[in-house]
Tab-separated table of C-alpha atoms in Angstrom:
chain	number	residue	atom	x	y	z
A	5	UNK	CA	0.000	0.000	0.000
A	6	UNK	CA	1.335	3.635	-0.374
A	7	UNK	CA	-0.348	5.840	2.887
A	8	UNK	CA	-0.887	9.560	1.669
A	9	UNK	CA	2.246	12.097	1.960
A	10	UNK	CA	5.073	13.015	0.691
A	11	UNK	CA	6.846	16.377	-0.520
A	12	UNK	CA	3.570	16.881	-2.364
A	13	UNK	CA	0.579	15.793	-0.325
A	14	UNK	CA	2.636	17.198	3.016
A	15	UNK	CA	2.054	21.185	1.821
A	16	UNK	CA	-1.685	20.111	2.806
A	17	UNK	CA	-1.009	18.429	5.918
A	18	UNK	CA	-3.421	21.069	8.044
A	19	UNK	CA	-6.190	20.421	5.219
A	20	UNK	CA	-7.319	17.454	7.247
A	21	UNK	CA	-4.771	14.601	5.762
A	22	UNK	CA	-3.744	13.659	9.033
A	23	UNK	CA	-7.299	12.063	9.574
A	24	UNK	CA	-6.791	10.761	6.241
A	25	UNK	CA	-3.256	9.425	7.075
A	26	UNK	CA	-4.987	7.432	10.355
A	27	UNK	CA	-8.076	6.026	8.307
A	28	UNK	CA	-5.767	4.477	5.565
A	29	UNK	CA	-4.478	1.685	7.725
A	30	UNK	CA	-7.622	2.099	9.913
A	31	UNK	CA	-9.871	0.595	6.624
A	32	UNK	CA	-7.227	-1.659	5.891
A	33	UNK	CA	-7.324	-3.808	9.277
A	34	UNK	CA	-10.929	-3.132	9.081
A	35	UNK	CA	-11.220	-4.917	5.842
A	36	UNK	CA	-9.056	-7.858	7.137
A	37	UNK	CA	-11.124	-7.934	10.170
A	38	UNK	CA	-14.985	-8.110	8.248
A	39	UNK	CA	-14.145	-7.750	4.527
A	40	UNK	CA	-12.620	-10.419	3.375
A	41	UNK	CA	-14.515	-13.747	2.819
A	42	UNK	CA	-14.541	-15.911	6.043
A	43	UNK	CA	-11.796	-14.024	8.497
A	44	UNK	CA	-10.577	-16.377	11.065
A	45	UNK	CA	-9.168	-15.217	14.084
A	46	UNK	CA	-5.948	-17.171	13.682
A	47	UNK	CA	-5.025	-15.565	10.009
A	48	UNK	CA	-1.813	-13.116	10.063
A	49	UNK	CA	-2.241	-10.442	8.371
A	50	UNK	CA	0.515	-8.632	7.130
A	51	UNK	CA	0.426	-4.862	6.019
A	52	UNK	CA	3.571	-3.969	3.700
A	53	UNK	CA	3.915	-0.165	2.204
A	54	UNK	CA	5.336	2.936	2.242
A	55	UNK	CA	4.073	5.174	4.446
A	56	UNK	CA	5.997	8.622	3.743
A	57	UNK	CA	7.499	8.969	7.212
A	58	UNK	CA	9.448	7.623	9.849
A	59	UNK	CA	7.853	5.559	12.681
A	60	UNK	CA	8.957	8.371	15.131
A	61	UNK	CA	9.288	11.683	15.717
A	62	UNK	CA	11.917	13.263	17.582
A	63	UNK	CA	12.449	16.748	18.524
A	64	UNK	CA	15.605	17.487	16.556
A	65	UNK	CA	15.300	14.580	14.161
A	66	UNK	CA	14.940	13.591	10.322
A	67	UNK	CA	11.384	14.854	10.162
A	68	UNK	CA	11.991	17.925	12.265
A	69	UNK	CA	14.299	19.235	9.764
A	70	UNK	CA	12.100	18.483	6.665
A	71	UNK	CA	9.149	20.047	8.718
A	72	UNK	CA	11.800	23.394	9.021
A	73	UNK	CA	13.144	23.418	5.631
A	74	UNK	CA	10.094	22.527	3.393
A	75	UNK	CA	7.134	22.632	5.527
A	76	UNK	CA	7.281	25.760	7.499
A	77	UNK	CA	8.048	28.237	5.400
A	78	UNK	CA	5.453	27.513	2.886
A	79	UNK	CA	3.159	29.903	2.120
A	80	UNK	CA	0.570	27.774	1.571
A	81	UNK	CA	0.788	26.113	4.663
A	82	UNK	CA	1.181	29.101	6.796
A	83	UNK	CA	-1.846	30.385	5.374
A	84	UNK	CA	-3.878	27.191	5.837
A	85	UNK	CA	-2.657	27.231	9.597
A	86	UNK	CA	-3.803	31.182	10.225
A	87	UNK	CA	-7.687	29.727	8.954
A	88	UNK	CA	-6.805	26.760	11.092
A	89	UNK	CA	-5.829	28.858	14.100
A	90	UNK	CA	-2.308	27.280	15.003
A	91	UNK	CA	-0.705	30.647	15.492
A	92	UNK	CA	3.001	29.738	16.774
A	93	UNK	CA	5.422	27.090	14.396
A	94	UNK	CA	5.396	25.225	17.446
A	95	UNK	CA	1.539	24.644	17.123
A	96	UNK	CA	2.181	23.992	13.528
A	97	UNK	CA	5.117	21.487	14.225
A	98	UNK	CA	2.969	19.782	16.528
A	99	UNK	CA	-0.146	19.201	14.034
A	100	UNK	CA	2.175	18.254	11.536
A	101	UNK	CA	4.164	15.520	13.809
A	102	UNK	CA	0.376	14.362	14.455
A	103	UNK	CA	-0.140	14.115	10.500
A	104	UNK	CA	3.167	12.126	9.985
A	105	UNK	CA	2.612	9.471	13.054
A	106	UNK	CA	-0.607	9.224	12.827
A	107	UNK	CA	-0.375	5.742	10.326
A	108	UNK	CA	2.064	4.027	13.158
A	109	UNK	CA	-0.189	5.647	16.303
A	110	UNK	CA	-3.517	3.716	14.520
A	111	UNK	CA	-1.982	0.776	13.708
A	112	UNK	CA	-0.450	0.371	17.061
A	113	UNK	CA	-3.786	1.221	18.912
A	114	UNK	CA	-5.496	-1.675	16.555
A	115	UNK	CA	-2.595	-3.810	17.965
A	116	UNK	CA	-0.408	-4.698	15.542
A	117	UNK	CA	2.987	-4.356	15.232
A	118	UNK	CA	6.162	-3.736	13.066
A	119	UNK	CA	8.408	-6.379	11.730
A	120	UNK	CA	11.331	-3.921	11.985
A	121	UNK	CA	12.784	-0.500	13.042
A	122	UNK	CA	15.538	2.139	11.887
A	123	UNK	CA	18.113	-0.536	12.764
A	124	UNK	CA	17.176	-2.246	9.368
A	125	UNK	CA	18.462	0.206	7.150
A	126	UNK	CA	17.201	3.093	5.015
A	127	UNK	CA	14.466	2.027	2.578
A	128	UNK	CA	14.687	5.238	0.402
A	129	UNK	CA	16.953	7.153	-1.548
A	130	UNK	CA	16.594	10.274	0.603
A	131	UNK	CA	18.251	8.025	3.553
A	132	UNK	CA	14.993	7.384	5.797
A	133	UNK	CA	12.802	4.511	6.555
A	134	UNK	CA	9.650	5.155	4.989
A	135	UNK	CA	8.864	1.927	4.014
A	136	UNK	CA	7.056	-0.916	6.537
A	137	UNK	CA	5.922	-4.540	7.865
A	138	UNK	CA	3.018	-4.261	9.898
A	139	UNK	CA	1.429	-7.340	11.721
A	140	UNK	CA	-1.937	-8.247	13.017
A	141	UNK	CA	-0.233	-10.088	16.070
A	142	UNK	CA	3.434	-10.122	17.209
A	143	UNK	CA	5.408	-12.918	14.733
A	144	UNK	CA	8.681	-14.237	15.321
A	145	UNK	CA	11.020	-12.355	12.087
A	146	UNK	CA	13.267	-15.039	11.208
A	147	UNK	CA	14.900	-12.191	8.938
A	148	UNK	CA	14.602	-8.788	7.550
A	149	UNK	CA	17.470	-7.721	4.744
A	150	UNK	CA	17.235	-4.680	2.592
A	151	UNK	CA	17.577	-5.448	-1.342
A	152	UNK	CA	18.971	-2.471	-3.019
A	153	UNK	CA	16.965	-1.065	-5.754
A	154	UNK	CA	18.263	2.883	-5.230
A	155	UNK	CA	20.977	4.725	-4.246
A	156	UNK	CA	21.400	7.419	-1.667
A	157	UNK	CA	20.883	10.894	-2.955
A	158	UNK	CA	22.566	12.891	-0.435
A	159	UNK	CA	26.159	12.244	1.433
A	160	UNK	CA	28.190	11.155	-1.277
A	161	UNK	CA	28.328	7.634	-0.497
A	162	UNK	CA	29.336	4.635	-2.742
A	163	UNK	CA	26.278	3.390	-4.851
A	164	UNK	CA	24.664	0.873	-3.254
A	165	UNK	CA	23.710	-0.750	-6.652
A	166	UNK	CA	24.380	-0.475	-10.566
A	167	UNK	CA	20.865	-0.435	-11.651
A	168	UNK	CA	18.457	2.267	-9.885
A	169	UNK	CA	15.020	1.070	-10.932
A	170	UNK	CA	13.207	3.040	-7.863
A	171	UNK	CA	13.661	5.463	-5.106
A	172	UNK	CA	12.914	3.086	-2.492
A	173	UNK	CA	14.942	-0.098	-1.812
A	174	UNK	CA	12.980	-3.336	-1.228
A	175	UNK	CA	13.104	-5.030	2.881
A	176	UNK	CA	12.388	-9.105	1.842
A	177	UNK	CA	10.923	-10.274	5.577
A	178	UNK	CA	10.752	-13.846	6.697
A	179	UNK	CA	8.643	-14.955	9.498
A	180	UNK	CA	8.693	-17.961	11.500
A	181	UNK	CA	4.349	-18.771	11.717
């Protein structure tokens, strides 16, 4: 699946995505819950995508910095968040922290889980992990290995491949069910 954001969709954060951002996984676990033809409660369900952001967001971190450099100062933004009322860029920070968890905080208060963290690697060209394993229950990983499909396109380090076919590199998973 590919959850709404990016460099794009974020000027619009304060237009209401981060509602959108939640219900995306929301209708997904919904659908394996009572959409599919006869759910059984012992069926793993695994949720695999890219979800435009990091699974956390720290004060002085990755998304803090892309929040100061290309979110902020928009014009666009800043005049969605005067009609929204968020007056300081604190207030604005804070909505748009909300916006880029908010995929992780309702998949996590549905209970399930990720198959991996930062540890794994990045997943992108820009250097991030963007892209995610989500889990209806807790599974034992067996193994989680990034296949490069990209190369990084900031710090001037050795390509990671000879043929860039995306901007995301692909995270093969194994579980032990």
């Amino acid at each position: 699946t590919h959850i709404t954001g990016g460099r794009f969709e974020d000027q619009y954060f304060v237009q209401q995505l981060a509602q959108e951002r939640r219900r995306q996984p929301e209708e997904c676990v919904k659908f394996f819950k009572e959409g599919r033809p006869n759910p059984k409660d012992d069926d793993v369900g695994i949720l695999v995508g890219d979800f435009n952001a990091l699974d956390d967001y720290e004060s002085n971190g990755v998304m803090h910095g892309y929040f100061m450099a290309g979110i902020a100062g928009s014009e666009g933004v800043n005049e969605d968040a005067s009609a929204a009322g968020l007056e300081s860029t604190e207030a604005l920070e804070e909505r748009f922290k909300d916006y880029m968890i908010s995929p992780f905080v309702a998949l996590r208060d549905l209970g399930w889980t990720f198959a991996y963290d930062k540890k794994i690697g990045v997943t992108s060209a820009f250097g991030h992990v963007i892209d995610h394993v989500a889990t209806n229950k807790p599974l034992e990983v067996e193994s989680a290995e990034i296949r490069y499909l990209t190369n990084q396109k900031f710090g001037n380090k050795p390509p990671d491949t000879d043929l860039v076919i995306t901007d995301h590199n692909a995270v093969q998973v194994s579980f032990l069910i």
